[in-house]
CSV table of C-alpha atoms in Angstrom, one decimal:
chain,number,residue,atom,x,y,z
N,293,UNK,CA,132.2,102.3,112.0
N,294,UNK,CA,134.9,100.2,110.3
N,295,UNK,CA,137.3,97.9,111.9
N,296,UNK,CA,140.2,99.7,113.6
N,297,UNK,CA,143.4,98.9,115.4
N,298,UNK,CA,143.2,98.9,119.2
N,299,UNK,CA,146.2,101.2,119.4
N,300,UNK,CA,144.4,103.9,117.4
N,301,UNK,CA,141.6,104.1,119.9
N,302,UNK,CA,141.4,107.5,121.7
N,303,UNK,CA,142.3,107.7,125.4
N,304,UNK,CA,139.5,110.1,126.2
N,305,UNK,CA,136.7,108.2,128.0
N,306,UNK,CA,133.9,110.4,126.6
N,307,UNK,CA,135.0,109.7,123.0
N,308,UNK,CA,135.3,106.0,123.7
N,309,UNK,CA,131.8,106.0,125.2
N,310,UNK,CA,130.4,107.8,122.1
N,311,UNK,CA,132.1,105.3,119.9
N,312,UNK,CA,130.7,102.4,121.8
N,313,UNK,CA,127.2,103.9,121.6
N,314,UNK,CA,127.5,104.1,117.8
N,315,UNK,CA,128.9,100.6,117.5
N,316,UNK,CA,126.0,99.3,119.6
N,317,UNK,CA,123.4,101.2,117.4
N,318,UNK,CA,124.9,99.8,114.2
N,319,UNK,CA,125.1,96.3,115.6
N,320,UNK,CA,121.4,96.5,116.7
N,321,UNK,CA,120.5,97.8,113.2
N,322,UNK,CA,122.4,95.1,111.6
N,323,UNK,CA,120.7,92.5,113.8
N,324,UNK,CA,117.2,93.9,113.1
N,325,UNK,CA,117.8,93.8,109.4
N,326,UNK,CA,119.2,90.2,109.4
N,327,UNK,CA,116.1,89.1,111.5
N,328,UNK,CA,113.8,90.9,109.1
N,329,UNK,CA,115.4,89.2,106.1
N,330,UNK,CA,115.1,85.8,107.8
N,331,UNK,CA,111.5,86.4,108.7
N,332,UNK,CA,110.7,87.5,105.1
N,333,UNK,CA,112.4,84.4,103.7
N,334,UNK,CA,110.6,82.1,106.1
N,335,UNK,CA,107.3,83.7,105.3
N,336,UNK,CA,107.8,83.5,101.6
N,337,UNK,CA,108.6,79.8,101.8
N,338,UNK,CA,106.4,78.5,104.6
N,339,UNK,CA,104.0,81.3,105.7
N,340,UNK,CA,100.7,82.4,104.3
N,341,UNK,CA,100.7,84.9,101.4
N,342,UNK,CA,97.7,86.8,102.7
N,343,UNK,CA,98.3,90.2,104.2
N,344,UNK,CA,95.3,90.0,106.6
N,345,UNK,CA,95.5,92.1,109.7
N,346,UNK,CA,94.3,90.4,112.9
N,347,UNK,CA,91.7,92.5,114.5
N,348,UNK,CA,92.8,91.4,118.0
N,349,UNK,CA,96.1,93.2,117.4
N,350,UNK,CA,94.2,96.5,117.2
N,351,UNK,CA,92.5,95.8,120.5
N,352,UNK,CA,95.9,94.8,122.1
N,353,UNK,CA,97.6,98.1,121.1
N,354,UNK,CA,94.3,100.2,121.6
N,355,UNK,CA,94.3,101.3,118.0
N,356,UNK,CA,90.6,101.0,117.4
N,357,UNK,CA,89.1,99.3,114.4
N,358,UNK,CA,87.2,102.0,112.5
N,359,UNK,CA,86.7,101.0,108.8
N,360,UNK,CA,89.5,98.4,109.2
N,361,UNK,CA,90.4,96.6,105.9
N,362,UNK,CA,91.8,93.2,106.8
N,363,UNK,CA,92.9,92.2,103.3
N,364,UNK,CA,94.3,95.3,101.6
N,365,UNK,CA,92.0,94.7,98.6
N,366,UNK,CA,88.5,94.4,100.2
N,367,UNK,CA,87.6,97.0,102.9
N,368,UNK,CA,85.7,95.7,105.9
N,369,UNK,CA,83.3,98.6,106.2
N,370,UNK,CA,79.7,97.4,106.5
N,371,UNK,CA,77.4,98.2,103.6
N,372,UNK,CA,74.0,99.6,104.0
N,373,UNK,CA,72.4,96.9,101.7
N,374,UNK,CA,72.1,93.4,102.8
N,375,UNK,CA,74.6,91.1,101.3
N,376,UNK,CA,73.5,88.1,99.2
N,377,UNK,CA,73.7,84.7,101.0
N,378,UNK,CA,76.9,82.8,100.5
N,379,UNK,CA,76.8,79.8,98.3
N,380,UNK,CA,77.0,76.5,100.3
N,381,UNK,CA,79.5,73.8,99.7
N,382,UNK,CA,77.0,71.3,98.3
N,383,UNK,CA,76.4,70.4,94.7
N,384,UNK,CA,75.4,73.4,92.5
N,385,UNK,CA,72.8,73.2,89.8
N,386,UNK,CA,74.2,72.5,86.4
N,387,UNK,CA,74.0,75.3,83.7
N,388,UNK,CA,70.8,75.3,81.7
N,389,UNK,CA,72.6,75.9,78.5
N,390,UNK,CA,74.6,72.7,78.6
N,391,UNK,CA,73.5,70.1,76.0
N,392,UNK,CA,71.5,67.3,77.5
N,393,UNK,CA,70.9,63.7,76.5
N,394,UNK,CA,68.1,61.7,78.1
N,395,UNK,CA,68.7,58.1,78.9
N,396,UNK,CA,65.6,56.2,80.1
N,397,UNK,CA,65.9,53.2,82.4
N,398,UNK,CA,63.0,50.8,82.5
N,399,UNK,CA,62.4,48.1,85.1
N,400,UNK,CA,63.0,44.5,83.9
N,401,UNK,CA,59.6,42.8,83.1
N,402,UNK,CA,60.1,40.4,86.1
N,403,UNK,CA,60.2,43.4,88.4
N,404,UNK,CA,57.0,45.1,87.1
N,405,UNK,CA,54.7,42.6,88.7
N,406,UNK,CA,52.8,43.7,91.8
N,407,UNK,CA,53.8,41.5,94.7
N,408,UNK,CA,50.2,41.8,96.1
N,409,UNK,CA,48.0,41.0,93.2
N,410,UNK,CA,50.5,39.9,90.5
N,411,UNK,CA,49.2,42.4,87.9
N,412,UNK,CA,51.6,44.5,85.8
N,413,UNK,CA,52.3,47.9,87.4
N,414,UNK,CA,51.8,51.0,85.5
N,415,UNK,CA,54.3,53.7,85.0
N,416,UNK,CA,53.3,56.9,86.9
N,417,UNK,CA,56.3,59.1,86.2
N,418,UNK,CA,60.0,59.4,86.1
N,419,UNK,CA,62.6,60.2,88.8
N,420,UNK,CA,65.4,62.2,87.2
N,421,UNK,CA,69.0,63.0,88.2
N,422,UNK,CA,71.8,64.7,86.4
N,423,UNK,CA,75.3,63.6,85.6
N,424,UNK,CA,78.0,65.4,83.6
N,425,UNK,CA,79.9,63.6,80.9
N,426,UNK,CA,83.0,64.7,79.1
N,427,UNK,CA,84.3,64.1,75.6
N,428,UNK,CA,87.9,65.1,74.6
N,429,UNK,CA,88.5,67.6,71.9
N,430,UNK,CA,87.3,66.5,68.5
N,431,UNK,CA,89.5,66.8,65.5
N,432,UNK,CA,88.2,66.7,62.0
N,433,UNK,CA,89.5,67.3,58.5
N,434,UNK,CA,88.1,70.0,56.3
N,435,UNK,CA,88.5,69.0,52.7
N,436,UNK,CA,88.4,72.1,50.5
N,437,UNK,CA,87.0,71.0,47.1
N,438,UNK,CA,87.4,73.8,44.5
N,439,UNK,CA,85.4,73.4,41.4
N,440,UNK,CA,87.3,73.6,38.1
N,441,UNK,CA,85.8,74.9,34.8
N,442,UNK,CA,87.0,74.6,31.2
N,443,UNK,CA,85.6,75.5,27.8
N,444,UNK,CA,83.4,72.6,26.4
N,445,UNK,CA,84.5,73.3,22.8
N,446,UNK,CA,88.3,73.9,23.1
N,447,UNK,CA,88.6,72.2,26.4
N,448,UNK,CA,91.2,74.9,27.4
N,449,UNK,CA,91.2,78.0,29.5
N,450,UNK,CA,90.7,76.0,32.7
N,451,UNK,CA,89.8,78.2,35.8
N,452,UNK,CA,89.6,76.9,39.4
N,453,UNK,CA,87.5,78.4,42.1
N,454,UNK,CA,89.8,80.4,44.5
N,455,UNK,CA,90.3,79.0,48.0
N,456,UNK,CA,89.2,81.4,50.8
N,457,UNK,CA,92.1,83.2,52.5
N,458,UNK,CA,93.4,81.3,55.5
N,459,UNK,CA,95.3,82.5,58.6
N,460,UNK,CA,98.3,80.6,57.4
N,461,UNK,CA,98.7,80.4,53.7
N,462,UNK,CA,98.9,76.7,52.7
N,463,UNK,CA,99.0,75.8,56.4
N,464,UNK,CA,97.7,72.5,57.9
N,465,UNK,CA,95.9,74.2,60.8
N,466,UNK,CA,92.5,75.8,60.5
N,467,UNK,CA,91.3,78.7,62.6
N,468,UNK,CA,89.7,76.6,65.3
N,469,UNK,CA,93.0,74.6,65.9
N,470,UNK,CA,95.1,77.7,65.9
N,471,UNK,CA,92.8,79.4,68.4
N,472,UNK,CA,92.7,76.3,70.7
N,473,UNK,CA,96.5,76.2,70.9
N,474,UNK,CA,96.8,80.0,71.5
N,475,UNK,CA,94.3,79.9,74.2
N,476,UNK,CA,95.8,76.7,75.7
N,477,UNK,CA,99.3,78.3,76.0
N,478,UNK,CA,98.5,82.0,76.7
N,479,UNK,CA,95.2,81.6,78.5
N,480,UNK,CA,95.4,78.3,80.3
N,481,UNK,CA,99.2,78.4,80.6
N,482,UNK,CA,99.9,75.0,78.9
N,483,UNK,CA,103.4,74.7,77.4
N,484,UNK,CA,103.5,73.5,73.8
N,485,UNK,CA,104.9,70.1,74.7
N,486,UNK,CA,101.7,69.4,76.7
N,487,UNK,CA,99.6,70.6,73.8
N,488,UNK,CA,101.6,68.2,71.6
N,489,UNK,CA,100.5,65.3,74.0
N,490,UNK,CA,96.9,66.4,74.1
N,491,UNK,CA,96.6,66.6,70.3
N,492,UNK,CA,98.4,63.3,70.0
N,493,UNK,CA,95.8,61.6,72.2
N,494,UNK,CA,93.2,62.9,69.6
N,495,UNK,CA,95.1,61.4,66.7
N,496,UNK,CA,97.1,64.4,65.4
N,497,UNK,CA,100.9,64.5,65.6
N,498,UNK,CA,102.2,68.1,65.7
N,499,UNK,CA,105.5,69.0,67.0
N,500,UNK,CA,106.0,71.9,69.5
N,501,UNK,CA,108.3,73.6,67.0
N,502,UNK,CA,105.5,73.6,64.4
N,503,UNK,CA,103.1,75.0,66.9
N,504,UNK,CA,105.6,77.7,67.9
N,505,UNK,CA,105.8,78.7,64.2
N,506,UNK,CA,102.0,78.7,63.9
N,507,UNK,CA,101.8,81.1,67.0
N,508,UNK,CA,104.3,83.5,65.4
N,509,UNK,CA,102.3,83.5,62.1
N,510,UNK,CA,99.0,84.3,63.6
N,511,UNK,CA,100.6,86.9,65.9
N,512,UNK,CA,101.7,88.7,62.8
N,513,UNK,CA,98.2,88.4,61.4
N,514,UNK,CA,96.4,89.8,64.4
N,515,UNK,CA,99.0,92.5,65.2
N,516,UNK,CA,97.0,95.3,63.4
N,517,UNK,CA,94.2,94.7,65.9
N,518,UNK,CA,96.5,94.9,68.8
N,519,UNK,CA,98.0,98.0,67.4
N,520,UNK,CA,94.5,99.5,67.2
N,521,UNK,CA,93.9,98.5,70.8
N,522,UNK,CA,97.1,100.4,71.8
N,523,UNK,CA,95.8,103.5,70.0
N,524,UNK,CA,92.5,103.2,72.0
N,525,UNK,CA,94.5,102.9,75.3
N,526,UNK,CA,96.6,106.0,74.5
N,527,UNK,CA,93.2,107.9,74.2
N,528,UNK,CA,92.4,107.1,77.9
N,529,UNK,CA,92.3,109.6,80.8
N,530,UNK,CA,93.9,106.9,82.9
N,531,UNK,CA,96.4,104.1,82.1
N,532,UNK,CA,97.3,101.4,84.6
N,533,UNK,CA,100.6,99.7,84.0
N,534,UNK,CA,103.0,97.1,85.5
N,535,UNK,CA,105.8,94.9,84.4
N,536,UNK,CA,107.4,91.6,85.4
N,537,UNK,CA,110.3,89.4,84.3
N,538,UNK,CA,110.3,86.8,81.5
N,539,UNK,CA,113.3,84.3,81.1
N,540,UNK,CA,114.4,84.3,77.4
N,541,UNK,CA,116.8,81.9,75.8
N,542,UNK,CA,119.9,83.6,74.8
N,543,UNK,CA,121.3,82.4,71.4
N,544,UNK,CA,124.8,83.5,72.2
N,545,UNK,CA,125.0,81.6,75.5
N,546,UNK,CA,123.7,78.3,76.8
N,547,UNK,CA,121.5,79.9,79.3
N,548,UNK,CA,118.6,82.3,79.6
N,549,UNK,CA,118.6,86.1,80.0
N,550,UNK,CA,115.9,88.3,81.7
N,551,UNK,CA,113.4,90.1,79.5
N,552,UNK,CA,110.5,92.2,80.6
N,553,UNK,CA,106.8,92.0,79.9
N,554,UNK,CA,104.9,95.2,80.4
N,555,UNK,CA,101.0,95.6,80.5
N,556,UNK,CA,99.0,98.8,79.8
N,557,UNK,CA,95.4,99.0,80.5
N,558,UNK,CA,92.9,101.7,79.4
N,559,UNK,CA,90.0,103.3,81.4
N,560,UNK,CA,86.5,102.1,81.2
N,561,UNK,CA,85.9,103.8,77.8
N,562,UNK,CA,89.0,102.1,76.4
N,563,UNK,CA,89.1,98.9,78.5
N,564,UNK,CA,91.9,97.0,76.6
N,565,UNK,CA,95.0,95.3,78.0
N,566,UNK,CA,98.1,95.4,75.7
N,567,UNK,CA,101.3,93.6,76.6
N,568,UNK,CA,104.7,94.9,75.4
N,569,UNK,CA,107.8,92.7,75.5
N,570,UNK,CA,111.2,94.4,75.8
N,571,UNK,CA,114.7,92.7,76.2
N,572,UNK,CA,115.5,95.0,79.3
N,573,UNK,CA,114.0,97.4,81.8
N,574,UNK,CA,115.4,100.7,80.7
N,575,UNK,CA,113.3,103.8,81.4
N,576,UNK,CA,113.1,104.4,77.7
N,577,UNK,CA,110.8,101.3,77.2
N,578,UNK,CA,107.7,102.7,78.7
N,579,UNK,CA,108.5,106.0,77.0
N,580,UNK,CA,108.6,104.2,73.6
N,581,UNK,CA,105.1,102.7,74.2
N,582,UNK,CA,103.4,105.7,75.8
N,583,UNK,CA,105.0,108.3,73.4
N,584,UNK,CA,103.2,111.7,73.8
N,585,UNK,CA,100.4,110.4,76.1
N,586,UNK,CA,98.9,113.0,78.3
N,587,UNK,CA,96.9,111.8,81.3
N,588,UNK,CA,97.1,109.9,84.6
N,589,UNK,CA,99.6,107.0,84.8
N,590,UNK,CA,98.9,104.6,87.7
N,591,UNK,CA,101.8,102.5,88.5
N,592,UNK,CA,104.3,101.4,91.1
N,593,UNK,CA,107.4,103.4,92.2
N,594,UNK,CA,109.7,102.4,89.3
N,595,UNK,CA,112.0,105.3,88.7
N,596,UNK,CA,111.3,105.1,84.9
N,597,UNK,CA,107.8,106.2,85.5
N,598,UNK,CA,109.0,109.1,87.6
N,599,UNK,CA,111.1,110.3,84.8
N,600,UNK,CA,108.1,110.2,82.4
N,601,UNK,CA,105.9,112.1,84.8
N,602,UNK,CA,108.6,114.6,85.7
N,603,UNK,CA,109.5,115.6,82.1
N,604,UNK,CA,106.3,114.8,80.2
N,605,UNK,CA,102.6,115.5,80.2
N,606,UNK,CA,101.8,112.5,82.5
N,607,UNK,CA,100.5,112.7,86.1
N,608,UNK,CA,101.8,109.9,88.3
N,609,UNK,CA,99.3,108.0,90.6
N,610,UNK,CA,100.9,105.7,93.1
N,611,UNK,CA,99.7,102.5,94.6
N,612,UNK,CA,98.5,102.1,98.2
N,613,UNK,CA,98.8,98.3,98.0
N,614,UNK,CA,102.6,98.7,97.5
N,615,UNK,CA,102.8,101.1,100.5
N,616,UNK,CA,100.7,98.7,102.7
N,617,UNK,CA,102.9,95.7,101.8
N,618,UNK,CA,105.9,97.6,103.2
N,619,UNK,CA,104.3,98.1,106.5
N,620,UNK,CA,103.0,94.6,106.6
N,621,UNK,CA,106.6,93.3,106.1
N,622,UNK,CA,107.7,95.5,109.1
N,623,UNK,CA,105.3,93.9,111.5
N,624,UNK,CA,107.7,91.4,112.8
N,625,UNK,CA,110.3,94.1,114.0
N,626,UNK,CA,107.9,97.0,114.9
N,627,UNK,CA,104.5,95.6,115.6
N,628,UNK,CA,103.0,98.7,117.2
N,629,UNK,CA,104.0,101.2,114.5
N,630,UNK,CA,103.3,98.9,111.6
N,631,UNK,CA,100.0,97.8,112.9
N,632,UNK,CA,98.9,101.5,113.5
N,633,UNK,CA,99.9,102.3,109.9
N,634,UNK,CA,97.9,99.3,108.6
N,635,UNK,CA,94.9,100.5,110.6
N,636,UNK,CA,95.1,103.9,109.0
N,637,UNK,CA,95.4,102.4,105.4
N,638,UNK,CA,92.6,100.0,106.3
N,639,UNK,CA,90.3,103.1,106.9
N,640,UNK,CA,91.2,104.4,103.4
N,641,UNK,CA,90.2,101.0,101.9
N,642,UNK,CA,87.1,101.0,104.1
N,643,UNK,CA,85.9,104.1,102.2
N,644,UNK,CA,86.7,102.6,98.9
N,645,UNK,CA,84.1,99.9,99.2
N,646,UNK,CA,81.4,102.5,99.5
N,647,UNK,CA,83.0,104.6,96.7
N,648,UNK,CA,83.2,101.6,94.3
N,649,UNK,CA,79.3,101.7,94.1
N,650,UNK,CA,79.2,105.4,93.1
N,651,UNK,CA,79.9,107.2,89.8
N,652,UNK,CA,83.1,109.1,89.2
N,653,UNK,CA,81.7,112.5,90.4
N,654,UNK,CA,80.2,111.1,93.6
N,655,UNK,CA,83.3,108.9,94.3
N,656,UNK,CA,85.4,112.0,94.1
N,657,UNK,CA,83.2,113.9,96.4
N,658,UNK,CA,83.2,111.1,99.0
N,659,UNK,CA,87.0,110.9,98.9
N,660,UNK,CA,87.4,114.7,99.3
N,661,UNK,CA,85.0,114.6,102.2
N,662,UNK,CA,86.4,111.7,104.2
N,663,UNK,CA,89.7,110.3,102.7
N,664,UNK,CA,91.5,113.7,102.6
N,665,UNK,CA,91.3,114.2,106.4
N,666,UNK,CA,92.5,110.7,107.1
N,667,UNK,CA,95.4,111.2,104.7
N,668,UNK,CA,96.4,114.5,106.5
N,669,UNK,CA,96.3,112.6,109.8
N,670,UNK,CA,98.4,109.8,108.3
N,671,UNK,CA,101.0,112.3,107.0
N,672,UNK,CA,101.5,113.9,110.4
N,673,UNK,CA,102.0,110.5,111.9
N,674,UNK,CA,104.6,109.6,109.2
N,675,UNK,CA,106.4,113.0,109.8
N,676,UNK,CA,106.6,112.3,113.5
N,677,UNK,CA,107.7,108.7,113.2
N,678,UNK,CA,110.4,109.7,110.6
N,679,UNK,CA,112.3,111.5,113.4
N,680,UNK,CA,112.0,108.7,115.9
N,681,UNK,CA,112.5,105.6,113.8
N,682,UNK,CA,115.8,104.5,112.4
N,683,UNK,CA,115.6,105.2,108.6
N,684,UNK,CA,117.3,101.9,107.7
N,685,UNK,CA,114.9,99.7,109.8
N,686,UNK,CA,112.0,97.9,108.1
N,687,UNK,CA,109.5,100.4,109.6
N,688,UNK,CA,111.8,103.2,108.7
N,689,UNK,CA,112.0,102.0,105.1
N,690,UNK,CA,108.2,101.7,104.9
N,691,UNK,CA,107.8,105.3,106.3
N,692,UNK,CA,110.3,106.6,103.8
N,693,UNK,CA,108.6,104.9,101.0
N,694,UNK,CA,105.3,106.4,101.8
N,695,UNK,CA,106.7,109.9,102.4
N,696,UNK,CA,108.7,109.8,99.1
N,697,UNK,CA,105.6,108.8,97.2
N,698,UNK,CA,103.1,110.9,99.3
N,699,UNK,CA,101.9,113.3,96.6
N,700,UNK,CA,101.3,110.5,94.1
N,701,UNK,CA,99.7,108.3,96.9
N,702,UNK,CA,97.2,111.1,97.6
N,703,UNK,CA,96.4,111.8,94.0
N,704,UNK,CA,93.6,109.2,93.7
N,705,UNK,CA,91.3,111.6,95.7
N,706,UNK,CA,91.6,114.2,92.9
N,707,UNK,CA,89.6,112.3,90.4
N,708,UNK,CA,86.8,109.6,90.7
N,709,UNK,CA,88.2,107.6,87.8
N,710,UNK,CA,91.4,106.9,89.6
N,711,UNK,CA,92.0,103.8,91.8
N,712,UNK,CA,93.4,103.6,95.2
N,713,UNK,CA,95.9,101.0,94.1
N,714,UNK,CA,97.4,99.4,91.0
N,715,UNK,CA,95.9,95.9,91.5
N,716,UNK,CA,94.1,96.0,88.2
N,717,UNK,CA,97.3,95.8,86.3
N,718,UNK,CA,98.8,93.5,88.8
N,719,UNK,CA,95.9,91.0,88.4
N,720,UNK,CA,96.2,91.3,84.6
N,721,UNK,CA,99.9,90.6,84.4
N,722,UNK,CA,99.6,87.7,86.7
N,723,UNK,CA,99.0,85.4,83.6
N,724,UNK,CA,102.7,86.0,82.8
N,725,UNK,CA,103.8,84.9,86.3
N,726,UNK,CA,101.7,81.8,86.1
N,727,UNK,CA,102.7,81.1,82.5
N,728,UNK,CA,106.5,81.2,83.1
N,729,UNK,CA,106.1,78.6,85.9
N,730,UNK,CA,104.7,76.2,83.2
N,731,UNK,CA,106.3,77.1,79.8
N,732,UNK,CA,109.5,78.2,81.8
N,733,UNK,CA,110.9,80.6,79.2
N,734,UNK,CA,110.4,82.4,75.8
N,735,UNK,CA,112.5,80.9,73.0
N,736,UNK,CA,113.7,84.2,71.8
N,737,UNK,CA,113.0,88.0,71.8
N,738,UNK,CA,110.8,87.4,68.8
N,739,UNK,CA,108.9,84.7,70.9
N,740,UNK,CA,108.4,87.2,73.6
N,741,UNK,CA,106.8,89.6,71.2
N,742,UNK,CA,104.6,86.8,69.9
N,743,UNK,CA,103.6,86.1,73.5
N,744,UNK,CA,102.8,89.7,74.1
N,745,UNK,CA,100.6,90.0,71.0
N,746,UNK,CA,98.5,87.0,71.8
N,747,UNK,CA,98.3,87.7,75.5
N,748,UNK,CA,97.0,91.2,74.7
N,749,UNK,CA,93.9,89.6,73.0
N,750,UNK,CA,93.3,86.9,75.5
N,751,UNK,CA,93.8,89.2,78.6
N,752,UNK,CA,91.5,91.7,77.1
N,753,UNK,CA,88.8,89.1,76.5
N,754,UNK,CA,89.2,88.1,80.2
N,755,UNK,CA,88.7,91.7,81.3
N,756,UNK,CA,85.6,92.0,79.2
N,757,UNK,CA,84.1,88.5,79.9
N,758,UNK,CA,84.5,87.4,76.3
N,759,UNK,CA,85.2,83.7,75.4
N,760,UNK,CA,88.7,84.0,74.0
N,761,UNK,CA,88.5,80.8,71.9
N,762,UNK,CA,85.3,81.9,70.2
N,763,UNK,CA,86.7,85.4,69.6
N,764,UNK,CA,90.0,84.2,68.3
N,765,UNK,CA,88.4,81.6,66.0
N,766,UNK,CA,86.3,84.2,64.4
N,767,UNK,CA,89.1,86.7,64.2
N,768,UNK,CA,91.4,84.2,62.5
N,769,UNK,CA,88.6,83.2,60.1
N,770,UNK,CA,87.6,86.7,59.1
N,771,UNK,CA,90.7,88.8,59.4
N,772,UNK,CA,92.5,87.2,56.3
N,773,UNK,CA,89.5,87.9,54.2
N,774,UNK,CA,89.0,91.6,55.2
N,775,UNK,CA,90.9,94.9,54.6
N,776,UNK,CA,93.0,95.9,57.6
N,777,UNK,CA,91.8,99.5,57.4
N,778,UNK,CA,88.4,98.5,59.0
N,779,UNK,CA,89.4,97.0,62.3
N,780,UNK,CA,86.8,98.5,64.7
N,781,UNK,CA,84.5,95.5,64.4
N,782,UNK,CA,87.3,93.2,65.5
N,783,UNK,CA,88.0,95.0,68.8
N,784,UNK,CA,87.0,92.6,71.5
N,785,UNK,CA,84.4,94.9,73.1
N,786,UNK,CA,82.7,95.9,69.9
N,787,UNK,CA,82.9,92.3,68.6
N,788,UNK,CA,81.1,91.2,71.8
N,789,UNK,CA,78.3,93.6,71.1
N,790,UNK,CA,77.6,91.9,67.7
N,791,UNK,CA,78.1,88.4,69.3
N,792,UNK,CA,76.5,88.5,72.8
N,793,UNK,CA,76.4,84.7,72.8
N,794,UNK,CA,80.2,84.8,73.4
N,795,UNK,CA,79.8,86.4,76.8
N,796,UNK,CA,81.3,84.1,79.4
N,797,UNK,CA,78.9,83.0,82.2
N,798,UNK,CA,79.9,82.7,85.8
N,799,UNK,CA,80.7,79.1,85.3
N,800,UNK,CA,83.0,79.9,82.3
N,801,UNK,CA,85.0,82.7,83.8
N,802,UNK,CA,88.8,82.3,83.6
N,803,UNK,CA,90.9,82.2,86.7
């Protein structure tokens, strides 16, 4: 109710009582919403980011603990097979493929004498230990010497051996240096001014503006490969997608504007990750990328995806991790109801641990047999709570979110290739969130497109376990010398088949 003049209040006691009840309900709701916002702000600044569910809470409210998932990602259901022992915190054995240099240490001659008889002691073996050394990146100059020929009689008609095609024509940087800068910025999240300092310590002075131009040039070179990856993704039965913000310098003002970076990931037969930069978040942006795609689209609850699925050939698959997060945020104001919902969602994730070890057909069968019944019970609980809980309360908003997305949330049980959540794309697009904390912003919309192209290759390498530096170095060496109508061999997964030595080991996996 709005503020009103005292004189306008009714004289009837029943009406006054009704108005007071409504005012008290509104005041209580406003208080709960303010307390919820305060709790969320304090948790985001000082609290843990984990969404673990304390199992003791389930005992307190007599909710049981069947198949409870404590993390939202990893279900807590026990596996039939014994788990491998956890690695200790001690020193691990060094990789066998690291180069080794043997340094032998001999006793001084004075210490080789036996203290008993005075004779020289004989060496009976070696006691070895290992230590890791590090050398900074090594720069060297490639001097291209091109033979020149001329007629011996007329001393004319001079011809010079052509120089092999380079990633940047007449450019200073060779493929290895370009690959190192690209992986440094878009894989290791190093801003170009830090790369400038790193290269400077090795004896090379290259400004960040020059490096920025290099990145733009090689992005244009490799763009046909990324376009081919996009075509492969659009042939998938399932596409995972997500988006996040990117600050971009606005040339018309002395501040940044907000651009968007989208990621699209194909299924296991087309496991590529392609980023797409757009200057805004209009619903037309994913439509421009996806075109006439027909298949499953696994995403969050962004309304632009709803429009695509309502008016196209795409089928929406929602994310249980997003639904779970809503209930987790409501725990402070409605602990019993939110904890009960988290327990039910945990049971669904508990089934997914067992399902993850099965093929698609068996996974679907397991979900149909066990998950469908749990979802029906969950739906009944949501319907009951929607009548009793205030819709604008934190728990009410979580319930409404789940009910509004319910059909899409249950769709993962229809096909074994679908996922229970959209965490695959969220993990992949995390490189943008980490990167913008370091390089802060893109210099322009064109810079955002450059970042999207190079991130596509590096993120795909991460998904497939490919060394991104070795891949990019070969790509930037070979692509200028090849025809762009034969790009299959340059796709990261097919390139890895021909170069298995570029497979990342457990020690070389990116974070």
